[in-house]
mmCIF file of C-alpha atoms in Angstrom:
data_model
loop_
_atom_site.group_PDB
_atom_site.id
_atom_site.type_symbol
_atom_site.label_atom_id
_atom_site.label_comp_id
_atom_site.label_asym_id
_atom_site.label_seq_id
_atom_site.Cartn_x
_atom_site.Cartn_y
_atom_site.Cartn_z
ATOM 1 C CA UNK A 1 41.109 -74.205 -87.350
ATOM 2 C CA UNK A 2 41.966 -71.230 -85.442
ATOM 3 C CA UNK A 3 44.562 -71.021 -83.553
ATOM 4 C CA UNK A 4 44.518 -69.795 -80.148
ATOM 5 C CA UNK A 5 47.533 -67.097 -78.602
ATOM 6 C CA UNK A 6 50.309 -69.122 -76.200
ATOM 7 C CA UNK A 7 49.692 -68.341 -72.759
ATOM 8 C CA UNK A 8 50.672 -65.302 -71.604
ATOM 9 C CA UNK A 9 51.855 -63.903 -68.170
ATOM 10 C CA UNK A 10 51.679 -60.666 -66.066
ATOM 11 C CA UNK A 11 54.428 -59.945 -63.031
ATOM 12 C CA UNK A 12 52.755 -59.774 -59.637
ATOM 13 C CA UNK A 13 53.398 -56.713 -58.892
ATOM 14 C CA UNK A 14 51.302 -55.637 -61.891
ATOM 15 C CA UNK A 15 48.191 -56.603 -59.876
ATOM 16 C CA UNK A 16 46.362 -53.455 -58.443
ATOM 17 C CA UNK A 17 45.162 -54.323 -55.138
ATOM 18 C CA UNK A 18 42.846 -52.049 -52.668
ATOM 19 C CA UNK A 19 42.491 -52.612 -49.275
ATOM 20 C CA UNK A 20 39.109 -51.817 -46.587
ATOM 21 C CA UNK A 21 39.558 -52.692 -43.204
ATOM 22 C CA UNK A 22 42.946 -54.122 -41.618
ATOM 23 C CA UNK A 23 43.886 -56.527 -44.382
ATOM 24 C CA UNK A 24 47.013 -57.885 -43.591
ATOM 25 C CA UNK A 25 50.285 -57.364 -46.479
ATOM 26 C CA UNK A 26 50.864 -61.121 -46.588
ATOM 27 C CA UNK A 27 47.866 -61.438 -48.031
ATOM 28 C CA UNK A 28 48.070 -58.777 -50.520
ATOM 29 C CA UNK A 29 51.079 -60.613 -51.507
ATOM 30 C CA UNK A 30 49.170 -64.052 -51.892
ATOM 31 C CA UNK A 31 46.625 -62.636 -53.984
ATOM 32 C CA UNK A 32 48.949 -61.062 -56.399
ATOM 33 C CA UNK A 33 50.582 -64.160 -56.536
ATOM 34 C CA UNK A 34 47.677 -66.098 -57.173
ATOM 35 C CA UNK A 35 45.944 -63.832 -59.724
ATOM 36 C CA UNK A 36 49.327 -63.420 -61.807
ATOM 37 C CA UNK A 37 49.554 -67.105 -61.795
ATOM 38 C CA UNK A 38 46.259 -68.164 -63.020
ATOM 39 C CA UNK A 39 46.872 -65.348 -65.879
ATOM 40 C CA UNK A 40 48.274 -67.695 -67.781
ATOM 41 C CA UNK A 41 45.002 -70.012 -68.400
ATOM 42 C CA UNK A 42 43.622 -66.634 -70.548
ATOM 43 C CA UNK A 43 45.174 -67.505 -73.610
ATOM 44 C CA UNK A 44 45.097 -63.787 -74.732
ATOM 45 C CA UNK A 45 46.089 -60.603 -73.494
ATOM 46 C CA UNK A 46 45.022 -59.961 -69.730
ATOM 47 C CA UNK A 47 45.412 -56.070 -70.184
ATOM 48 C CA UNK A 48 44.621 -55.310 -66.246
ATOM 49 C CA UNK A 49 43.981 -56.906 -63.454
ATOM 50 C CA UNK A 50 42.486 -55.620 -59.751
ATOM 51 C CA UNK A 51 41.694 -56.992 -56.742
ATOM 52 C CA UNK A 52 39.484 -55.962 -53.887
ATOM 53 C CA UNK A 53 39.934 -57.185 -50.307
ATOM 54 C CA UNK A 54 37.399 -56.455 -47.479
ATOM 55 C CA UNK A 55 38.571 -56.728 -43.466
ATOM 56 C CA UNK A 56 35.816 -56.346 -40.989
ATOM 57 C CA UNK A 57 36.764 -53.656 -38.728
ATOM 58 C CA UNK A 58 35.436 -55.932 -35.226
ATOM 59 C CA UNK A 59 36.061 -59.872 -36.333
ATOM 60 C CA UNK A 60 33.279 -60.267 -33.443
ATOM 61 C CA UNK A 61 30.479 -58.755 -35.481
ATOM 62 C CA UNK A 62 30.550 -62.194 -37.747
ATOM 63 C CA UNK A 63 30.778 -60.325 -40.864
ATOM 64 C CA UNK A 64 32.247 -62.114 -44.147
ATOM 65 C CA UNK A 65 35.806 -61.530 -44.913
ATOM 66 C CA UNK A 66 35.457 -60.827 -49.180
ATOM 67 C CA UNK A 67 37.553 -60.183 -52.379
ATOM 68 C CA UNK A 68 36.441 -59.279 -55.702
ATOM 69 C CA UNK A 69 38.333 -59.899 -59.008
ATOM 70 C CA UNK A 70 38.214 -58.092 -61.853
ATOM 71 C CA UNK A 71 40.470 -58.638 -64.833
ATOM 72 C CA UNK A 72 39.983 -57.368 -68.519
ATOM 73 C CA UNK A 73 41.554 -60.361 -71.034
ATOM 74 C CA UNK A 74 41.188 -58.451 -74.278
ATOM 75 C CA UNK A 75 38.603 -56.570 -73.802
ATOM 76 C CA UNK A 76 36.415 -58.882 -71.967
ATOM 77 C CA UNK A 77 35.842 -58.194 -68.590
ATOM 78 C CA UNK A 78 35.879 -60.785 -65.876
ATOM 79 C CA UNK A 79 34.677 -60.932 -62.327
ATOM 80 C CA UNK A 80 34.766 -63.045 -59.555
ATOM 81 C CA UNK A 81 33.931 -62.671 -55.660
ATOM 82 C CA UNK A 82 33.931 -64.988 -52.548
ATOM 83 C CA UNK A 83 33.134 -64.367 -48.960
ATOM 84 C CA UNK A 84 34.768 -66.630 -46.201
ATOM 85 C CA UNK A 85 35.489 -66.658 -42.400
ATOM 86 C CA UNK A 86 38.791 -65.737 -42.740
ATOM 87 C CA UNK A 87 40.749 -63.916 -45.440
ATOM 88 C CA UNK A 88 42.756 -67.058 -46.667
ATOM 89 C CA UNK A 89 39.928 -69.059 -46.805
ATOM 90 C CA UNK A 90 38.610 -66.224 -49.159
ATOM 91 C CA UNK A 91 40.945 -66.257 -51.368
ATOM 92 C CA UNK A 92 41.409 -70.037 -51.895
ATOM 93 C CA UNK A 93 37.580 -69.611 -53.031
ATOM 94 C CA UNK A 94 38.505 -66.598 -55.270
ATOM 95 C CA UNK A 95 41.067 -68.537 -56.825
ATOM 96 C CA UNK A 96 38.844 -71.349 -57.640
ATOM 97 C CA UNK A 97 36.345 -68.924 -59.017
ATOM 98 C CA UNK A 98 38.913 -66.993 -61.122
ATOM 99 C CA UNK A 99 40.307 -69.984 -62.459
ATOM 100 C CA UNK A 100 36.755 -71.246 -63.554
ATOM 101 C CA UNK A 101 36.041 -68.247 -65.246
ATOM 102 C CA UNK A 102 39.369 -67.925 -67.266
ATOM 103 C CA UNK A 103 38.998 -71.876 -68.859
ATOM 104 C CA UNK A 104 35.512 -70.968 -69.940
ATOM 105 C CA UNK A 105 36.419 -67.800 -71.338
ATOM 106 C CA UNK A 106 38.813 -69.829 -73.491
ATOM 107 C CA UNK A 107 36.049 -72.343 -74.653
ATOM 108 C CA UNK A 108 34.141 -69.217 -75.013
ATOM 109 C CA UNK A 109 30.284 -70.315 -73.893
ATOM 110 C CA UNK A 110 29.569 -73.321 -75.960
ATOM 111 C CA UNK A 111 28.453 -75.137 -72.303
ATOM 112 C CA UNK A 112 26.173 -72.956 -72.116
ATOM 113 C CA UNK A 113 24.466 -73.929 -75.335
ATOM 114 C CA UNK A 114 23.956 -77.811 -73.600
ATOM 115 C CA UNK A 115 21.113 -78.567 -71.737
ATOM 116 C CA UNK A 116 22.813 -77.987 -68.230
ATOM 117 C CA UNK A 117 23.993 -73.951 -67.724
ATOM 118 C CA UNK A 118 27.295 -74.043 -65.602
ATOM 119 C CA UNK A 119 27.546 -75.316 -62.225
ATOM 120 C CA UNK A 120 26.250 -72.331 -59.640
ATOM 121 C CA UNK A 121 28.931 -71.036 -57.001
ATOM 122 C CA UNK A 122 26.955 -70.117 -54.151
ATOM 123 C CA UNK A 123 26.401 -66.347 -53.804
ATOM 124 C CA UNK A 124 27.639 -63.785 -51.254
ATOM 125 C CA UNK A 125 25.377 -64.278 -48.025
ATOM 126 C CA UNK A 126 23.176 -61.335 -47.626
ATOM 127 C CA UNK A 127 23.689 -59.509 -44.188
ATOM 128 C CA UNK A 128 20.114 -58.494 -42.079
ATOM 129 C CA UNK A 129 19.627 -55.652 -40.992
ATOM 130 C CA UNK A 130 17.055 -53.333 -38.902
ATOM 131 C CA UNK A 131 13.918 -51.985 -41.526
ATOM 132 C CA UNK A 132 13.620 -48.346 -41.972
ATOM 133 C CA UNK A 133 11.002 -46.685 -43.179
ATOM 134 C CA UNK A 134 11.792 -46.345 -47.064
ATOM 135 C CA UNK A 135 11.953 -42.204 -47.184
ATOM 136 C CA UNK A 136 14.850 -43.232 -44.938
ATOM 137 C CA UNK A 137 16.347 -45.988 -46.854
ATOM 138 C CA UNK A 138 20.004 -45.219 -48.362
ATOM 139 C CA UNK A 139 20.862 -46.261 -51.530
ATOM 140 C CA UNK A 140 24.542 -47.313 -50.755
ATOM 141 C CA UNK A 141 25.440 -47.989 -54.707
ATOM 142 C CA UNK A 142 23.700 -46.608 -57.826
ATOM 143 C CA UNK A 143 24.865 -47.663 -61.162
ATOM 144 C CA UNK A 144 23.631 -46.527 -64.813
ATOM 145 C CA UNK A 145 24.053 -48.593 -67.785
ATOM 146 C CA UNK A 146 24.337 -47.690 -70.782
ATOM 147 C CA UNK A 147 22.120 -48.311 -74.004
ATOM 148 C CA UNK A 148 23.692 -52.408 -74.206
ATOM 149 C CA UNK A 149 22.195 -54.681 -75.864
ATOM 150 C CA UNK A 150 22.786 -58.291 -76.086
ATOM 151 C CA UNK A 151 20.454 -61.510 -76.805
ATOM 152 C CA UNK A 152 19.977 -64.125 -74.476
ATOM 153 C CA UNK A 153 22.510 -66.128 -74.616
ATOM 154 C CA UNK A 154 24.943 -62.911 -74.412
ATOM 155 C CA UNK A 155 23.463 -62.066 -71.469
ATOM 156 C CA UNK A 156 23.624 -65.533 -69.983
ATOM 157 C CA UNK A 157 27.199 -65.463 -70.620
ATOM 158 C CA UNK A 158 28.360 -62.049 -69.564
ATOM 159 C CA UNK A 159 26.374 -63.011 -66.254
ATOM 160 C CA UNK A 160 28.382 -65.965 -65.473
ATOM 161 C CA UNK A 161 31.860 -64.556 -66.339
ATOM 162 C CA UNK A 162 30.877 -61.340 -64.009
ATOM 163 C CA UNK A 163 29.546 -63.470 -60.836
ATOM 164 C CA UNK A 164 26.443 -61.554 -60.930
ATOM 165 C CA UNK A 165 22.693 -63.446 -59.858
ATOM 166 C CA UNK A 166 21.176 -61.185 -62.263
ATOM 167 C CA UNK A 167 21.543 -59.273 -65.645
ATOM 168 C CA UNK A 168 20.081 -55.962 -66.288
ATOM 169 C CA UNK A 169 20.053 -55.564 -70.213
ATOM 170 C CA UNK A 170 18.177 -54.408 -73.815
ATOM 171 C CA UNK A 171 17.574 -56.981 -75.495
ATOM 172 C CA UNK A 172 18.363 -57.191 -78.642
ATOM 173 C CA UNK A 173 15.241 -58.676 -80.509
ATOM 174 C CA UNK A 174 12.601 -56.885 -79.210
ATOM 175 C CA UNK A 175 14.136 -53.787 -77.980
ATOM 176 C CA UNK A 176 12.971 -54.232 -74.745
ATOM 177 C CA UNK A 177 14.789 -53.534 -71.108
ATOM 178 C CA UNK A 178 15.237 -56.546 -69.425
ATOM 179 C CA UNK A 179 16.700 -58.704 -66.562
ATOM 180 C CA UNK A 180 18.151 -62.396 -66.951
ATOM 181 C CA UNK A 181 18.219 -64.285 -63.546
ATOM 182 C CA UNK A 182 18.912 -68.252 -63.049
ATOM 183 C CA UNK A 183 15.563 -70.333 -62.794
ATOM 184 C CA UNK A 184 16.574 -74.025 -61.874
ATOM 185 C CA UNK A 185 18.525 -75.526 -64.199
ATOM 186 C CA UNK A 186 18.382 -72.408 -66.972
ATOM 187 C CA UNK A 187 17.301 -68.932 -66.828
ATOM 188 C CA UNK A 188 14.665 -66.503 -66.573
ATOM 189 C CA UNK A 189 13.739 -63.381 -68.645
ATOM 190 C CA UNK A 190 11.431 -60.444 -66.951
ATOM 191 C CA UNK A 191 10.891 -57.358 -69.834
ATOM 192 C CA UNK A 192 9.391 -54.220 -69.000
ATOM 193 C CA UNK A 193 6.883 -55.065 -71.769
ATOM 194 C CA UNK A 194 7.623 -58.841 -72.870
ATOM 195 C CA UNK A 195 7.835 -59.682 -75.904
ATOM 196 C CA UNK A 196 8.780 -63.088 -76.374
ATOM 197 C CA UNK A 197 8.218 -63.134 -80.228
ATOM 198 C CA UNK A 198 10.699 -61.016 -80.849
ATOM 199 C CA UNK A 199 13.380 -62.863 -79.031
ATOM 200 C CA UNK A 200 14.017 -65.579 -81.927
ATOM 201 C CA UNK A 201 16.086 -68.808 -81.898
ATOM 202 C CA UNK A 202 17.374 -68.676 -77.737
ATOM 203 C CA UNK A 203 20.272 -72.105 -77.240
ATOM 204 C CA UNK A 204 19.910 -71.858 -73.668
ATOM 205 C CA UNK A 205 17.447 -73.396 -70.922
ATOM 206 C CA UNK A 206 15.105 -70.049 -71.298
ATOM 207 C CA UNK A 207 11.376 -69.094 -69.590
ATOM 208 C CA UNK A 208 10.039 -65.417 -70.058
ATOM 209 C CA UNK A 209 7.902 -64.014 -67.381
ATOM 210 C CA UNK A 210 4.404 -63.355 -68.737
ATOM 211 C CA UNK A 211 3.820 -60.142 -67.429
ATOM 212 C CA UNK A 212 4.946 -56.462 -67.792
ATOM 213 C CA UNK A 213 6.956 -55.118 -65.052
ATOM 214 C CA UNK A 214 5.273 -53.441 -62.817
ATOM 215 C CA UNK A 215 5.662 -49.504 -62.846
ATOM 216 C CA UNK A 216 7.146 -48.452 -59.627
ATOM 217 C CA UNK A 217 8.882 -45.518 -57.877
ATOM 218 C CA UNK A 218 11.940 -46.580 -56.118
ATOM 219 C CA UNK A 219 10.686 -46.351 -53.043
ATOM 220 C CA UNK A 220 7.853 -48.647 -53.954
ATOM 221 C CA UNK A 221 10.414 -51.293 -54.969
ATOM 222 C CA UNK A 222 12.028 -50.916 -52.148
ATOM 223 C CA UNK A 223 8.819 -52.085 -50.098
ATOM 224 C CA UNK A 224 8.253 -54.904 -52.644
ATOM 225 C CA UNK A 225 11.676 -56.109 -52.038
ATOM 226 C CA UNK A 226 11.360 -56.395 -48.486
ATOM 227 C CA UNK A 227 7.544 -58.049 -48.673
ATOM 228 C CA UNK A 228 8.895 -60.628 -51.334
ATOM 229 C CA UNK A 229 11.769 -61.996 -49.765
ATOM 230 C CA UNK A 230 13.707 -62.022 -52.977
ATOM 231 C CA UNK A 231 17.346 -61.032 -53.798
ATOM 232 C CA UNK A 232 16.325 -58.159 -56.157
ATOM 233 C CA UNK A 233 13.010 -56.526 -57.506
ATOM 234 C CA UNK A 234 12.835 -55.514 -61.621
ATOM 235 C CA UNK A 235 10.271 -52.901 -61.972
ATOM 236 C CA UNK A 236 9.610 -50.052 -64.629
ATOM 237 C CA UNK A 237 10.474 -46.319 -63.272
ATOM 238 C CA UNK A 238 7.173 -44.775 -62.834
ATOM 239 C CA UNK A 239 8.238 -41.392 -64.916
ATOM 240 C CA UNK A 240 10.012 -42.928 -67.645
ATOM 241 C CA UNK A 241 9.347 -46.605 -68.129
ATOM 242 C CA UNK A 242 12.987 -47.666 -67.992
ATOM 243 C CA UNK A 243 13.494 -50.813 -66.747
ATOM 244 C CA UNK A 244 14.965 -50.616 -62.866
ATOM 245 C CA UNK A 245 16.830 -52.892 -60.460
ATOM 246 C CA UNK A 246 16.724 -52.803 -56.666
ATOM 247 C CA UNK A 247 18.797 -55.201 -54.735
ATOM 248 C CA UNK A 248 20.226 -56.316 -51.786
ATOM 249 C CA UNK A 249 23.706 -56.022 -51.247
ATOM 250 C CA UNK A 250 25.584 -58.662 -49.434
ATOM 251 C CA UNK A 251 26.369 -56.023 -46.492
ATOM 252 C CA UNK A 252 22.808 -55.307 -45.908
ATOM 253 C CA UNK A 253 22.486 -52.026 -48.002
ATOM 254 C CA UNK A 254 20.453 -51.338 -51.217
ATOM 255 C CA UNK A 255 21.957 -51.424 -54.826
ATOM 256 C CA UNK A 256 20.068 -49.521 -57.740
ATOM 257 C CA UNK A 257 20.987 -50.520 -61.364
ATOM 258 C CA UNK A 258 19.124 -47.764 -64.033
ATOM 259 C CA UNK A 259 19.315 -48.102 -67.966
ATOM 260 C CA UNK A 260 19.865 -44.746 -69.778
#
């Protein structure tokens, strides 16, 4: 039987923290606290840890108070976010979610292999706001992935342990770009071209969309994502068939997620 490592720790004051908006120092305090603390359910080597807190600049404008955890325990990286009314209330969540995350990442993802996938936090609320025209529509956040590729169930994990509502991916069996998104009580896979053949044995609750992605400029997506009503839109770019992600981000703007 293998034997796991004895908890470790990390001092407080080892926790990076970044502030936006007028984020009090008491409560950069209490989440270094907290996060150094719950260190100890990782088992192995937490090698960094950072948090993110968010202060709306006018309380009256009823945005979210948020924080965002990211830790790397031995070269697995782990992320967790909660929004609240208040920044205390915010990080009691984050707590909860951080602690979550660290006792499954020491039973590694054999729940997810069951016939239930892990009990769903709810999501960051999305903020409305007034439509543009899309040659006017900003991409606030544009990330590029690299050439990863995982299998299902990799996916499925890495999702859960990162807080993210959707995976954007290669998988592994049949080469394809792809994006993993909860369906129910399992998951989904969309594929630029699908291929569900190629996928082999999948241990987790697992549908496969039917049909290709559709090929799309960005602005295109951008309209599709407004007409559907849905958190995100996969599509293929129209010049190079990679497989795209528009979505929106919880303070109203657009996110873009690219593969190569």
């Amino acid at each position: 039987m293998r034997r796991r490592n004895a908890p470790v720790a990390i001092d407080p004051t080892d926790v990076r923290v970044e502030t936006r908006g007028p984020v009090r120092q008491g409560a950069v305090e209490h989440a270094r606290q907290a996060v150094a603390a719950l260190v100890r359910l990782a088992h192995e080597p937490v090698l960094y840890a950072r948090i993110k807190l968010t202060a709306p600049d006018n309380p009256d404008a009823k945005r979210p108070y948020t924080a965002q955890a990211n830790l790397d325990v031995n070269g697995r990286l782990i992320r967790a976010q909660a929004a609240g009314p208040s920044m205390y209330q915010t990080l009691d969540l984050l707590e909860d979610r951080v602690r979550t995350r660290l006792r499954r990442t020491a039973r590694h993802w054999e729940e997810l292999r069951g016939r239930h996938r892990p009990e769903r936090e709810h999501s960051l609320p999305v903020l409305p706001r007034p439509r543009r025209e899309p040659e006017a529509e900003e991409i606030v956040r544009h990330k590029t992935l690299g050439d990863y590729r995982a299998t299902p169930e990799e996916a499925a994990f890495d999702m859960e342990q990162l807080d993210f509502d959707f995976y954007l991916f290669v998988e592994a069996g049949s080469g394809q770009d792809s994006v993993l998104y909860r369906d129910g009580e399992g998951y989904r896979l969309a594929q630029v071209e699908p291929r569900p053949e190629a996928l082999g044995e999948v241990m987790v609750p697992l549908a496969v969309d039917p049909g290709p992605a559709p090929r799309l400029t960005t602005a295109e997506a951008v309209d599709r994502l407004e007409a559907g009503g849905r958190a995100f839109e996969f599509f293929a770019d129209e010049e190079t068939g990679r497989g795209r992600l528009i979505y929106h981000r919880y303070d109203g703007g657009y996110g873009l997620i690219t593969i190569g």
